[in-house]
Coordinates of C-alpha atoms in Angstrom, one line a residue:
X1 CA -8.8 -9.3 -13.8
X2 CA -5.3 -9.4 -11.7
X3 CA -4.6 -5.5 -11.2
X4 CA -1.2 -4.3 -9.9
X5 CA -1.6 -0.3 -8.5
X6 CA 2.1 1.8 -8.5
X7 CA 1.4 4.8 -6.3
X8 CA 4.6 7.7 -6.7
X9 CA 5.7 9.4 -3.7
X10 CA 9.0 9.9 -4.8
X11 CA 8.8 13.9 -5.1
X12 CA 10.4 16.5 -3.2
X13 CA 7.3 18.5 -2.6
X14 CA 9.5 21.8 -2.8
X15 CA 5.9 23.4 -3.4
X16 CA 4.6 22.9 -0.2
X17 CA 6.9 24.9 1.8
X18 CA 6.9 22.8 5.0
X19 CA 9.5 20.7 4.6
X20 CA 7.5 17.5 5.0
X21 CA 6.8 15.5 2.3
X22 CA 3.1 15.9 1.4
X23 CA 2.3 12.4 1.0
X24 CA 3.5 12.3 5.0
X25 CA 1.0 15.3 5.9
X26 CA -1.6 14.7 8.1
X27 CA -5.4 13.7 6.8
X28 CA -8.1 12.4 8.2
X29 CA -7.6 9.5 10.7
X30 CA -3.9 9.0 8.9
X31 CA -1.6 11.1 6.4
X32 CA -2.2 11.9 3.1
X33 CA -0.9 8.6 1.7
X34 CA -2.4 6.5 4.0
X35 CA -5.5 8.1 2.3
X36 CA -4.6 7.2 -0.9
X37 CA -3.9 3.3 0.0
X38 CA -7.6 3.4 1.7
X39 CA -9.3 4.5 -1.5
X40 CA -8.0 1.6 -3.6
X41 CA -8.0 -0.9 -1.1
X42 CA -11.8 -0.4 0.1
X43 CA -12.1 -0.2 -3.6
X44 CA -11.0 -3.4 -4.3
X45 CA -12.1 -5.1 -1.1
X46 CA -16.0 -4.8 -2.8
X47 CA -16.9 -8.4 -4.1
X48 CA -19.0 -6.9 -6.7
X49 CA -15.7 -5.3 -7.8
X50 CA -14.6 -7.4 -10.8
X51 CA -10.9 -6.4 -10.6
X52 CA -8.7 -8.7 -7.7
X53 CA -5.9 -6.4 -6.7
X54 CA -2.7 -8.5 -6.4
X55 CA -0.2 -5.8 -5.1
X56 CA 0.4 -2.3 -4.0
X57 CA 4.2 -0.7 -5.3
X58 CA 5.1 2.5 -3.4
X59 CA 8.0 4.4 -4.8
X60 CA 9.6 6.5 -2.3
X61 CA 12.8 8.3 -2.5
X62 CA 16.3 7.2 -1.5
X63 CA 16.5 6.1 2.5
X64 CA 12.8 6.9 3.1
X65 CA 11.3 3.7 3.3
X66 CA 10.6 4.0 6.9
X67 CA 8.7 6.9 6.1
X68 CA 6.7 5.9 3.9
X69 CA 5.3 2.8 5.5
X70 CA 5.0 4.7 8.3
X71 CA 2.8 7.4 6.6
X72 CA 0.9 4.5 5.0
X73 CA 0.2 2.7 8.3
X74 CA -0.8 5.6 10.4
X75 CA -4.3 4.5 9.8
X76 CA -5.6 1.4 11.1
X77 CA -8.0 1.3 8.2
X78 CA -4.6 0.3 6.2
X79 CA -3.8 -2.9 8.2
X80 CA -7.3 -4.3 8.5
X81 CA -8.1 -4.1 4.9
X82 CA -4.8 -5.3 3.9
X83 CA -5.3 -8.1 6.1
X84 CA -8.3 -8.6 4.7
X85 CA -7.4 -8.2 1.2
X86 CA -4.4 -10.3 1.1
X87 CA -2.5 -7.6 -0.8
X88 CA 1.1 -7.3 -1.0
X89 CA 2.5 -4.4 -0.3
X90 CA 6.2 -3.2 -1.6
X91 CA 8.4 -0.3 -1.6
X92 CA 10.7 0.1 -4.1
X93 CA 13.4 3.6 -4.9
X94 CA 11.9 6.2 -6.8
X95 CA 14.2 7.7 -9.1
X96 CA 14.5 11.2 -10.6
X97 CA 11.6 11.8 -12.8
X98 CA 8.4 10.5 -12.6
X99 CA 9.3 8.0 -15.6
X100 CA 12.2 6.4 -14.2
X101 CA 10.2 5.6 -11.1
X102 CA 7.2 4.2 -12.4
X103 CA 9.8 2.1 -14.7
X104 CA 11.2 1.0 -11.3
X105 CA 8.1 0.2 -9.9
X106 CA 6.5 -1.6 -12.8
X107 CA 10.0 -4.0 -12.5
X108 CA 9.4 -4.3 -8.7
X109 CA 5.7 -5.3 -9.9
X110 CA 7.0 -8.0 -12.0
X111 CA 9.7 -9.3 -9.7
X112 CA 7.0 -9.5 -7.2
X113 CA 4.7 -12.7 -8.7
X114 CA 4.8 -15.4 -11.3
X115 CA 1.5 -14.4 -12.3
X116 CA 2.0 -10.8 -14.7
X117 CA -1.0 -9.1 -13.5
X118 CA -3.3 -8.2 -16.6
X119 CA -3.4 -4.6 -15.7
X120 CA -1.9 -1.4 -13.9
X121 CA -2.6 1.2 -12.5
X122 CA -0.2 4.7 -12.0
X123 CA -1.5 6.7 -9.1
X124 CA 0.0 10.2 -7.4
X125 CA 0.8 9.8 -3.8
X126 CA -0.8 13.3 -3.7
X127 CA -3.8 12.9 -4.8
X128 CA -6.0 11.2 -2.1
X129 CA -9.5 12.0 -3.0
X130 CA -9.9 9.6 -5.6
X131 CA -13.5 8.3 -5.9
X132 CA -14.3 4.6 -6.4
X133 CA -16.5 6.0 -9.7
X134 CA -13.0 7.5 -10.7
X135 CA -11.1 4.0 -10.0
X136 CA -13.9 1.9 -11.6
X137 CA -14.3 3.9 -14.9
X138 CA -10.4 3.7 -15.2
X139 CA -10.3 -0.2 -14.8
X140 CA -13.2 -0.8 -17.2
X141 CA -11.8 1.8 -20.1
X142 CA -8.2 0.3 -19.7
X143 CA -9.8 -3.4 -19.6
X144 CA -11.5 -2.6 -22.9
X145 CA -9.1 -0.3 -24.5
X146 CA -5.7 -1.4 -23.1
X147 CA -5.2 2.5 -21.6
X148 CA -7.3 5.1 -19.7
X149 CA -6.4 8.2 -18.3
X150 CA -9.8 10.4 -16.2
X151 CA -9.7 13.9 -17.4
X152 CA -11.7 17.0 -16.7
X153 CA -12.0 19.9 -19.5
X154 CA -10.4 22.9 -18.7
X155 CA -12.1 25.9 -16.8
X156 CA -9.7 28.4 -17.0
X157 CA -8.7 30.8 -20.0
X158 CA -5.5 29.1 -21.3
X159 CA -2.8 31.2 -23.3
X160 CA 0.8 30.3 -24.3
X161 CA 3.1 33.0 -23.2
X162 CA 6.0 34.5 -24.3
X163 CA 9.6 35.1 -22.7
X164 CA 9.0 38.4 -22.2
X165 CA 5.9 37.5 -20.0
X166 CA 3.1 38.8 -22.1
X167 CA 0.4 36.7 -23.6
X168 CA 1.7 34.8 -26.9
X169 CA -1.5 33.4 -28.1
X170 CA -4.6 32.1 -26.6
X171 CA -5.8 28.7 -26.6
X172 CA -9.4 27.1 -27.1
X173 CA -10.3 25.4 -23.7
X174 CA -12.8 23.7 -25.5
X175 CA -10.4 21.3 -27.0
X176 CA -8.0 21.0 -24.0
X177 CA -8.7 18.5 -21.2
X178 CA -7.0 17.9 -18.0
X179 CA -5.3 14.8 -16.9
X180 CA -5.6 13.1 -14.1
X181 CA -4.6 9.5 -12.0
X182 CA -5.0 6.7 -11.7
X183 CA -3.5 5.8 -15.4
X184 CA -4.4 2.6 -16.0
X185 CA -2.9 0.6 -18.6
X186 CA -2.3 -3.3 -20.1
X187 CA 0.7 -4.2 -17.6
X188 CA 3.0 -5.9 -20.5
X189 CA 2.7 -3.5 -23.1
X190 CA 3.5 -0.6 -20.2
X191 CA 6.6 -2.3 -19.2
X192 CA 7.4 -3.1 -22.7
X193 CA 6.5 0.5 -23.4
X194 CA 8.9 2.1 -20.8
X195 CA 11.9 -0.4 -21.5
X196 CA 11.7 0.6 -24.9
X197 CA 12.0 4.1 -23.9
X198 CA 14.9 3.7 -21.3
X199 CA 16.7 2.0 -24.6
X200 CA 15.7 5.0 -26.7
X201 CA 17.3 7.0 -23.7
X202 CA 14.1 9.1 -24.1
X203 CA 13.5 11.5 -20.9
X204 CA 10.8 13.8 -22.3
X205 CA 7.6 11.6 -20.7
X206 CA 6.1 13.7 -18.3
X207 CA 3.8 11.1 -17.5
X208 CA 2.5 7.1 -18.2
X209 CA 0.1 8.8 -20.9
X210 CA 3.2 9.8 -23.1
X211 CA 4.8 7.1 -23.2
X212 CA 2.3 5.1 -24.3
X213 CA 1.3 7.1 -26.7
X214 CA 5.2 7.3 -28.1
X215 CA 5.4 3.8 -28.6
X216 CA 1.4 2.3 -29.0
X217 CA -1.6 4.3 -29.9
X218 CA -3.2 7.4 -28.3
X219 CA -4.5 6.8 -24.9
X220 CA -8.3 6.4 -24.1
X221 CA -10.0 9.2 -22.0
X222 CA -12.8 8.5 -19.2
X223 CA -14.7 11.1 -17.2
X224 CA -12.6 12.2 -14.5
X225 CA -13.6 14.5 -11.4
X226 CA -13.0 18.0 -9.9
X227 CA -13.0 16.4 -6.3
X228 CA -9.8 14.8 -7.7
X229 CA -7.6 17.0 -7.1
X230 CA -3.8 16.8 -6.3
X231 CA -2.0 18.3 -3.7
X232 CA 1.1 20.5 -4.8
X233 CA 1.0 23.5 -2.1
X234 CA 0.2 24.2 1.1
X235 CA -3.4 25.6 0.6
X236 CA -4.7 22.3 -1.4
X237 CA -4.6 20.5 1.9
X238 CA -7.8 23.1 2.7
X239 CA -9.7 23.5 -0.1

């Protein structure tokens, strides 16, 4: 099944506090993003894997380009399995919400080739510990479903608050799950999906999950994982 993967990294990481963007930071043999490219590609590189991988769209923000690819190939792991892999590799301008870039990079996926991969996959640039369990349960939910999103239940005591700051109400964790990525969806009914909302001028889709849910059918969950975690401030980069 041809897969396409959109990875964002089009952020400002005002969180972090270093002035570096955290996909750029420092992990491992490489940077954080560099991670994130080595988890899909030694994913997809298996051959009892029955997804083919076709390309990889990075959406960076406006006259960072170099940056990126730069952060991407700081690990040789990057090169050698995109050589071996025969995976394209494309960076395209974020824009100013997480919708209106993964809108430009599902067109830069379908500019790319004349073969419309089957499906797609939405990934944070910040979020490099992905496992291949994660990856693989995605693929096979969204191939059977049409959408997939891993989620983990909520931990914590959750309670809507108020605007004075006191506690409004409390919520039952048991019936709250939290999101993660990769988001995996049918390619043609996502791009269909976020064209229809650019024409609606709708702006209120905080992620992929949401907007196909606005315009299809709820999205299918599938067991995600604590381990994958995103990385919003400085600290996360120790856990």
């Amino acid at each position: 099944m041809q897969t396409a993967l959109i990875i964002t990294a089009a952020g400002s990481s005002t969180r972090m506090g270093s002035g570096t963007k955290k996909e750029f930071l420092p992990l491992g043999d490489g940077t954080v993003l560099s991670q994130v490219c080595y988890q899909f590609l030694s994913f997809f590189s298996r051959t009892t894997n029955h997804n083919n991988l076709s390309t990889i769209v990075i959406t960076c923000s406006e006259g960072m380009e170099e940056e990126a690819r730069t952060a991407v190939f700081a690990s040789p792991k990057v090169s050698r399995l995109l050589n071996q892999t025969g995976v394209s590799l494309v960076f395209t301008r974020g824009g100013d919400s997480r919708q209106k870039s993964v809108f430009n990079g599902l067109q830069a996926v379908a500019e790319q080739t004349d073969n419309v991969p089957q499906l797609v996959l939405i990934h944070d640039g910040a979020r490099p510990w992905v496992s291949e369990a994660v990856i693989q349960d995605v693929c096979d939910t969204a191939a059977h479903f049409g959408s997939a999103v891993p989620a983990v239940p909520a931990v914590d005591t959750l309670a809507l608050f108020t605007s004075e700051g006191t506690i409004a109400r409390y919520l039952d964790r048991s019936q709250i799950m939290c999101l993660q990525t990769p988001q995996g969806f049918d390619f043609s009914k996502l791009y269909q999906a976020h064209k229809n909302a650019c024409a609606d001028n709708r702006t209120d889709c905080t992620d992929d999950t949401t907007v196909w849910a606005a315009y299809y059918e709820p999205v299918h969950l599938c067991k995600g994982s604590s381990a994958n975690r995103k990385i919003t401030f400085a600290d996360d980069l120790s856990c």
